[in-house]
Coordinates of C-alpha atoms in Angstrom, one line a residue:
M1 CA -23.7 21.8 14.3
H2 CA -26.0 21.6 11.2
G3 CA -27.5 22.8 8.1
R4 CA -28.7 21.9 4.7
M5 CA -28.0 24.3 1.9
H6 CA -28.8 27.5 3.8
A7 CA -31.2 25.9 6.3
W8 CA -29.6 25.1 9.6
L9 CA -30.3 21.9 11.3
N10 CA -30.4 21.2 15.1
G11 CA -27.0 20.8 16.6
R12 CA -24.0 22.3 18.1
P13 CA -22.1 25.4 17.7
G14 CA -19.2 25.3 15.3
S15 CA -18.8 24.3 11.7
T16 CA -21.1 23.0 9.1
V17 CA -20.9 20.8 6.1
C18 CA -21.7 21.0 2.5
G19 CA -25.2 19.6 2.4
W20 CA -25.3 18.3 6.0
G21 CA -25.1 19.6 9.5
A22 CA -23.8 18.4 12.8
G23 CA -24.2 18.7 16.6
G24 CA -22.7 20.3 19.6
R25 CA -20.8 19.6 22.7
L26 CA -18.8 20.9 25.7
A27 CA -15.2 21.8 25.8
A28 CA -12.9 20.8 28.5
R29 CA -15.6 18.3 28.8
K30 CA -18.2 18.4 26.1
I31 CA -21.7 17.2 26.9
S32 CA -22.1 14.5 24.4
G33 CA -23.0 11.1 25.6
F34 CA -23.3 7.8 24.0
G35 CA -26.4 6.1 25.1
K36 CA -29.1 8.7 25.0
T37 CA -29.6 7.9 21.4
S38 CA -26.1 8.2 22.0
F39 CA -24.5 11.6 22.1
M40 CA -25.7 15.0 23.3
N41 CA -23.5 17.9 22.8
P42 CA -23.2 21.7 22.7
R43 CA -20.4 22.4 20.5
C44 CA -19.2 22.2 17.0
F45 CA -21.6 21.9 14.1
L46 CA -21.2 22.1 10.5
L47 CA -23.0 24.4 8.1
C48 CA -23.8 22.9 4.7
L49 CA -22.8 25.0 1.8
A50 CA -23.5 24.3 -1.8
C51 CA -22.7 20.6 -1.6
M52 CA -25.6 19.3 -3.6
A53 CA -28.1 21.0 -5.9
A54 CA -31.0 19.5 -3.9
L55 CA -31.2 17.5 -0.7
A56 CA -34.5 15.8 -1.4
G57 CA -32.6 12.6 -1.0
C58 CA -31.8 12.6 2.6
Q59 CA -32.7 9.0 2.8
P60 CA -30.4 6.2 1.4
Q61 CA -30.3 6.4 -2.4
P62 CA -29.2 3.6 -4.7
A63 CA -25.9 4.2 -6.5
S64 CA -27.7 3.6 -9.8
T65 CA -29.8 6.8 -9.4
A66 CA -27.3 9.1 -7.8
S67 CA -23.6 9.7 -8.3
V68 CA -23.4 10.8 -4.6
V69 CA -25.0 8.5 -2.1
R70 CA -26.3 10.1 1.1
I71 CA -27.3 8.3 4.3
E72 CA -28.2 9.7 7.7
G73 CA -29.6 8.6 11.0
P74 CA -29.8 9.4 14.8
T75 CA -26.8 8.8 17.0
M76 CA -25.3 10.2 20.2
G77 CA -28.3 12.3 21.0
S78 CA -27.8 14.0 17.7
T79 CA -27.4 12.7 14.1
Y80 CA -24.9 11.5 11.5
H81 CA -24.9 12.5 7.8
I82 CA -22.6 10.8 5.3
S83 CA -22.2 11.5 1.6
Y84 CA -20.0 9.2 -0.6
V85 CA -19.2 8.3 -4.1
P86 CA -19.5 4.5 -4.5
G87 CA -16.3 2.6 -5.3
P88 CA -15.8 -0.1 -7.9
G89 CA -19.0 -1.9 -8.8
G90 CA -21.1 0.7 -7.1
Q91 CA -20.2 -0.6 -3.7
P92 CA -21.1 -0.2 -0.9
A93 CA -24.8 0.1 -1.7
A94 CA -26.7 2.6 0.5
A95 CA -28.4 0.0 2.6
Q96 CA -25.2 -1.9 3.1
A97 CA -23.3 1.2 4.1
Q98 CA -26.1 2.3 6.5
G99 CA -26.2 -1.1 8.2
A100 CA -22.4 -1.1 8.6
V101 CA -22.4 2.5 10.0
Q102 CA -25.1 1.8 12.5
A103 CA -23.4 -1.4 13.6
L104 CA -20.1 0.6 14.2
L105 CA -21.9 3.3 16.2
G106 CA -23.8 0.7 18.2
E107 CA -20.5 -1.0 19.1
I108 CA -19.1 2.3 20.3
D109 CA -22.2 3.1 22.2
A110 CA -22.2 -0.3 24.0
A111 CA -18.6 0.3 25.0
V112 CA -18.4 3.8 26.2
S113 CA -21.9 5.3 26.7
T114 CA -22.5 7.0 30.0
Y115 CA -26.3 7.1 29.3
R116 CA -26.9 3.4 29.7
D117 CA -26.2 1.3 32.7
D118 CA -25.1 -1.8 30.7
S119 CA -22.2 -0.2 28.8
D120 CA -18.7 -1.3 29.6
L121 CA -17.7 2.2 30.7
A122 CA -20.8 2.5 32.9
R123 CA -19.9 -0.8 34.7
F124 CA -16.3 0.5 35.2
N125 CA -17.6 3.8 36.6
A126 CA -19.9 1.9 39.0
A127 CA -17.3 -0.5 40.3
P128 CA -15.6 0.4 43.6
A129 CA -12.0 1.5 43.5
P130 CA -9.4 0.2 43.3
V131 CA -10.2 -2.0 40.3
C132 CA -9.0 -3.2 37.0
M133 CA -11.6 -4.4 34.5
D134 CA -11.4 -6.0 31.1
M135 CA -12.5 -3.4 28.5
P136 CA -13.1 -3.4 24.7
D137 CA -10.5 -1.9 22.4
T138 CA -12.8 1.2 21.9
A139 CA -12.6 2.2 25.5
L140 CA -8.9 1.4 25.8
E141 CA -8.0 3.5 22.7
L142 CA -10.0 6.4 24.0
A143 CA -8.4 6.2 27.4
R144 CA -4.9 6.1 25.9
H145 CA -5.6 9.2 23.8
A146 CA -7.2 11.1 26.8
L147 CA -4.2 10.2 29.0
A148 CA -1.7 11.3 26.4
L149 CA -3.5 14.6 25.8
A150 CA -3.8 15.2 29.6
Q151 CA 0.0 14.7 29.9
Q152 CA 0.8 16.9 26.9
S153 CA -1.4 19.7 28.2
E154 CA -0.2 19.4 31.9
G155 CA -3.6 18.6 33.1
A156 CA -5.8 21.0 31.1
F157 CA -7.6 18.0 29.4
D158 CA -9.5 15.8 31.8
V159 CA -12.2 13.1 31.2
T160 CA -13.0 12.7 34.9
L161 CA -14.8 16.0 35.5
L162 CA -18.3 14.7 36.0
P163 CA -18.4 15.5 39.8
V164 CA -17.3 19.1 39.1
L165 CA -19.8 19.7 36.3
E166 CA -22.6 18.4 38.5
A167 CA -21.4 20.7 41.3
W168 CA -21.8 23.6 38.9
G169 CA -25.2 22.5 38.0
F170 CA -24.5 21.0 34.6
R171 CA -26.6 17.8 34.6
H172 CA -25.5 14.5 33.2
G173 CA -27.1 11.3 32.3
A174 CA -30.8 10.8 31.7
A175 CA -31.7 14.1 33.3
A176 CA -29.4 16.1 31.0
R177 CA -30.7 18.2 28.2
P178 CA -29.0 18.6 24.8
A179 CA -27.3 22.0 24.7
H180 CA -29.4 23.4 22.0
E181 CA -32.5 22.8 24.2
A182 CA -31.3 24.9 27.1
S183 CA -34.1 26.5 29.1
P184 CA -34.9 30.2 28.6
A185 CA -33.4 31.1 32.0
H186 CA -30.4 28.9 31.2
E187 CA -31.0 27.1 34.5
A188 CA -29.9 29.7 37.0
S189 CA -28.3 28.1 40.1
P190 CA -26.1 29.0 43.0
A191 CA -22.4 28.6 42.8
P192 CA -21.0 25.5 44.6
A193 CA -19.5 26.0 48.0
P194 CA -15.7 25.6 48.2
A195 CA -16.1 22.5 50.3
E196 CA -18.3 20.9 47.6
L197 CA -15.6 21.5 45.0
E198 CA -13.0 20.1 47.3
A199 CA -15.1 17.0 47.8
A200 CA -15.5 16.7 44.0
R201 CA -11.7 17.0 43.6
E202 CA -11.4 13.7 45.6
R203 CA -13.5 12.0 42.9
M204 CA -11.7 13.2 39.8
G205 CA -8.2 13.3 38.3
M206 CA -6.4 11.7 35.4
Q207 CA -3.7 10.5 37.7
H208 CA -6.1 7.9 39.0
L209 CA -6.7 6.4 35.6
R210 CA -4.4 3.8 34.0
V211 CA -4.5 1.5 31.0
Q212 CA -2.8 -1.9 31.0
P213 CA -3.1 -4.7 28.5
G214 CA -6.7 -5.3 27.9
Q215 CA -7.8 -3.5 31.0
L216 CA -8.8 -0.1 32.4
C217 CA -7.8 0.6 36.0
K218 CA -8.6 3.2 38.6
D219 CA -7.3 3.7 42.1
A220 CA -9.9 6.3 43.3
P221 CA -13.7 6.5 42.9
I222 CA -13.5 8.5 39.6
R223 CA -16.1 8.4 36.8
V224 CA -14.8 8.5 33.3
E225 CA -16.7 9.9 30.2
F226 CA -15.2 10.3 26.7
N227 CA -17.8 12.8 25.4
S228 CA -15.1 15.2 24.3
I229 CA -13.4 12.7 22.0
A230 CA -15.8 9.8 21.3
A231 CA -17.5 11.5 18.3
G232 CA -14.2 12.1 16.7
Y233 CA -13.2 8.5 17.3
A234 CA -16.5 7.4 15.7
V235 CA -15.8 9.6 12.6
D236 CA -12.4 7.9 12.2
R237 CA -13.9 4.4 12.5
V238 CA -16.6 5.2 9.9
A239 CA -14.1 6.8 7.5
S240 CA -11.9 3.7 7.8
Y241 CA -14.9 1.6 6.8
F242 CA -15.4 3.5 3.6
A243 CA -11.7 3.5 2.8
Q244 CA -11.7 -0.3 3.2
Q245 CA -14.7 -0.5 0.9
G246 CA -12.6 1.2 -1.9
V247 CA -14.5 4.5 -1.6
G248 CA -12.1 7.4 -2.5
S249 CA -14.5 10.3 -2.0
Y250 CA -16.6 10.8 1.1
L251 CA -17.8 13.2 3.7
V252 CA -18.5 11.8 7.1
E253 CA -20.2 13.9 9.8
I254 CA -21.2 12.6 13.2
T255 CA -22.7 15.1 15.8
G256 CA -20.7 17.8 14.1
E257 CA -17.3 16.2 13.9
M258 CA -16.4 15.5 10.3
K259 CA -13.8 14.2 7.9
A260 CA -13.7 14.6 4.1
V261 CA -11.6 12.8 1.5
G262 CA -11.5 13.2 -2.2
L263 CA -13.6 15.2 -4.6
K264 CA -17.2 15.1 -5.7
P265 CA -18.1 13.6 -9.1
D266 CA -18.0 17.0 -10.7
G267 CA -14.4 17.6 -9.5
A268 CA -15.5 20.1 -6.8
P269 CA -14.1 19.8 -3.3
W270 CA -16.2 19.2 -0.2
R271 CA -16.8 22.8 1.2
I272 CA -17.4 23.4 4.9
A273 CA -18.7 26.6 6.5
I274 CA -17.3 27.3 10.0
E275 CA -20.1 28.9 12.0
A276 CA -19.7 32.3 13.6
P277 CA -20.2 32.1 17.4
L278 CA -23.4 34.1 17.4
E279 CA -26.3 33.4 19.7
G280 CA -29.8 33.3 18.2
E281 CA -28.5 33.1 14.6
R282 CA -26.3 31.0 12.4
Q283 CA -23.9 32.6 10.0
A284 CA -20.8 31.4 8.2
Q285 CA -17.6 32.7 9.7
R286 CA -15.2 31.0 7.2
I287 CA -15.6 28.6 4.3
V288 CA -12.9 26.0 3.8
Q289 CA -12.3 23.2 1.3
L290 CA -11.7 19.9 3.1
N291 CA -9.8 16.9 1.6
G292 CA -7.9 14.4 3.7
L293 CA -8.5 16.3 7.0
A294 CA -10.9 16.2 9.9
L295 CA -12.5 19.3 11.3
S296 CA -13.8 19.9 14.8
T297 CA -15.2 23.1 16.4
S298 CA -15.8 23.7 20.1
G299 CA -17.6 26.8 21.6
D300 CA -19.3 28.1 24.7
Y301 CA -21.9 30.3 23.2
R302 CA -24.9 27.9 23.3
N303 CA -24.4 25.9 26.5
W304 CA -24.2 28.1 29.6
H305 CA -26.3 28.9 32.6
E306 CA -26.6 31.5 35.2
V307 CA -24.8 31.1 38.5
D308 CA -25.4 33.8 41.2
G309 CA -26.6 36.2 38.5
Q310 CA -23.5 35.7 36.3
R311 CA -23.3 33.8 33.0
Q312 CA -21.1 30.7 33.4
S313 CA -19.7 28.6 30.6
H314 CA -20.1 24.9 30.6
I315 CA -16.4 24.6 29.9
I316 CA -14.6 23.7 33.1
D317 CA -10.9 24.3 33.6
P318 CA -9.7 21.1 35.3
R319 CA -6.9 23.0 37.0
T320 CA -9.2 25.5 38.8
L321 CA -12.4 23.4 38.9
A322 CA -14.3 26.5 37.8
P323 CA -15.9 27.6 34.5
V324 CA -13.4 29.4 32.2
R325 CA -13.7 33.2 32.1
H326 CA -11.7 34.1 29.1
R327 CA -13.0 35.7 25.9
L328 CA -12.5 32.7 23.5
A329 CA -15.9 32.0 22.0
A330 CA -15.0 29.1 19.6
V331 CA -12.1 27.3 18.1
T332 CA -11.9 25.1 15.1
V333 CA -9.1 22.5 14.6
A334 CA -8.2 20.6 11.4
A335 CA -6.1 17.4 11.7
P336 CA -5.6 14.1 9.9
S337 CA -7.6 12.3 12.6
A338 CA -11.0 13.4 13.8
L339 CA -10.1 12.0 17.2
E340 CA -7.2 14.3 17.4
A341 CA -9.1 17.3 16.2
D342 CA -12.0 16.6 18.6
G343 CA -9.7 16.5 21.7
L344 CA -7.7 19.5 20.7
S345 CA -10.7 21.8 20.1
T346 CA -11.9 20.9 23.6
L347 CA -8.4 21.5 25.1
F348 CA -8.0 24.9 23.4
M349 CA -11.4 26.1 24.8
A350 CA -10.1 25.2 28.3
L351 CA -6.7 26.9 27.7
G352 CA -8.1 30.1 26.3
P353 CA -7.2 32.4 23.5
Q354 CA -3.6 33.1 24.2
Q355 CA -2.4 29.9 25.9
G356 CA -4.4 27.8 23.4
F357 CA -3.0 29.7 20.4
D358 CA 0.6 29.4 21.7
Y359 CA 0.1 25.6 22.3
A360 CA -1.2 25.1 18.7
Q361 CA 1.3 27.4 17.0
A362 CA 4.3 25.7 18.8
R363 CA 3.1 22.3 17.7
G364 CA 2.1 23.1 14.1
I365 CA -1.6 22.5 14.7
A366 CA -4.1 24.0 12.3
A367 CA -6.5 26.0 14.4
L368 CA -8.7 29.0 14.1
F369 CA -9.5 31.0 17.3
V370 CA -12.5 33.3 17.5
S371 CA -12.6 35.6 20.6
R372 CA -15.0 38.2 21.8
R373 CA -13.7 41.7 21.6
E374 CA -13.1 43.5 25.0
N375 CA -15.7 46.2 24.2
G376 CA -18.2 43.5 23.2
A377 CA -18.3 44.8 19.6
G378 CA -18.1 41.6 17.6
F379 CA -15.3 39.1 17.3
A380 CA -11.6 38.9 16.5
T381 CA -10.2 35.9 14.6
R382 CA -6.7 34.5 14.8
A383 CA -5.4 31.6 12.7
T384 CA -2.3 29.6 13.3
A385 CA 0.3 29.4 10.6
A386 CA -0.7 25.8 9.9
F387 CA -4.3 26.7 9.5
D388 CA -3.4 29.4 7.0
A389 CA -1.2 27.0 5.2
A390 CA -4.0 24.4 4.9
F391 CA -6.8 26.8 4.0
G392 CA -5.3 30.1 3.0
A393 CA -5.3 33.4 4.9
S394 CA -8.8 34.7 5.9
P395 CA -10.3 36.7 3.0
Q396 CA -11.6 40.2 3.7
G397 CA -15.2 40.3 4.6
E398 CA -15.5 36.8 6.0
K399 CA -16.0 38.0 9.5
P400 CA -19.4 37.8 11.2

């Protein structure tokens, strides 16, 4: 997810922002992981389109010299980029905002990183089952959201898939590689034996995870990771900070998840380009104006490897314990909360083009599905009624 003006930054597949980019991650379980600088992901990323006349000021800028203040930094194995119009009295100043953002991201990292042994979640994962452990609000809120989404999707969303991903050869932890740095051979490996997958099944499952007041509990030796929703959660936390500071116009992007509120000083909206799911190039699929909504894109076109001579997606269906085989290449979700959009874009990649579309349409979710055509000649796009209502029907000529 990334780009500045028309230059793409490193990141994930997906969407891109006006003036800034994003990262990438897995779907059904995205590889983002707090701790390695925090997140690493192969998924959504935002293309920057005509947001600023020049981006020479990618470092914090005093409000006195710029009507739009821009700050950025490393996080979650990727980056964050924030643009905002200071509130009353020019507050917060760039240095103050950057310090607050970094403190928030550090707090989330310390709570739920699976790339550092001293995080609260790492200690929970390492503890023998059964166990209940005191956990910070960050971990409890993420667990509640994950459990609710798993229930609503009848098991298609799962944050306990690490044993299955490892069985299929997708590395995790310090040895893992960010999706956009996949090897030329995409790490060819043999398919796991049925017995290996059955053994993995004994160490996963949302039914083994429970939240009780102040504590996270497990009754089986599962390992939890919130990489498919933590970046969205981080966006919501940072957006809340700016709202509390009296800022009425901002664009927050963290590893490709984003949320925009208000208008720029010239009255123009924040414009986001959703990236076409093309390998080896970056091209805008659709341009949308974002105000009061969060945007998340998941895709499988940059993080895959070869298994027994066949291309396998990193997206695992928790119900089959196998990589998905449908033609859905990417899905973008818009929602009031980045946490919600983040989880849903992951879920829809697991469900596939028809089941995912039906799920979104029935629940009034704004989503754009991009699928590979059967003959391999390009892509077909399909938007839910809520997506068209939010952003208008897709104009002619906006296809990759």
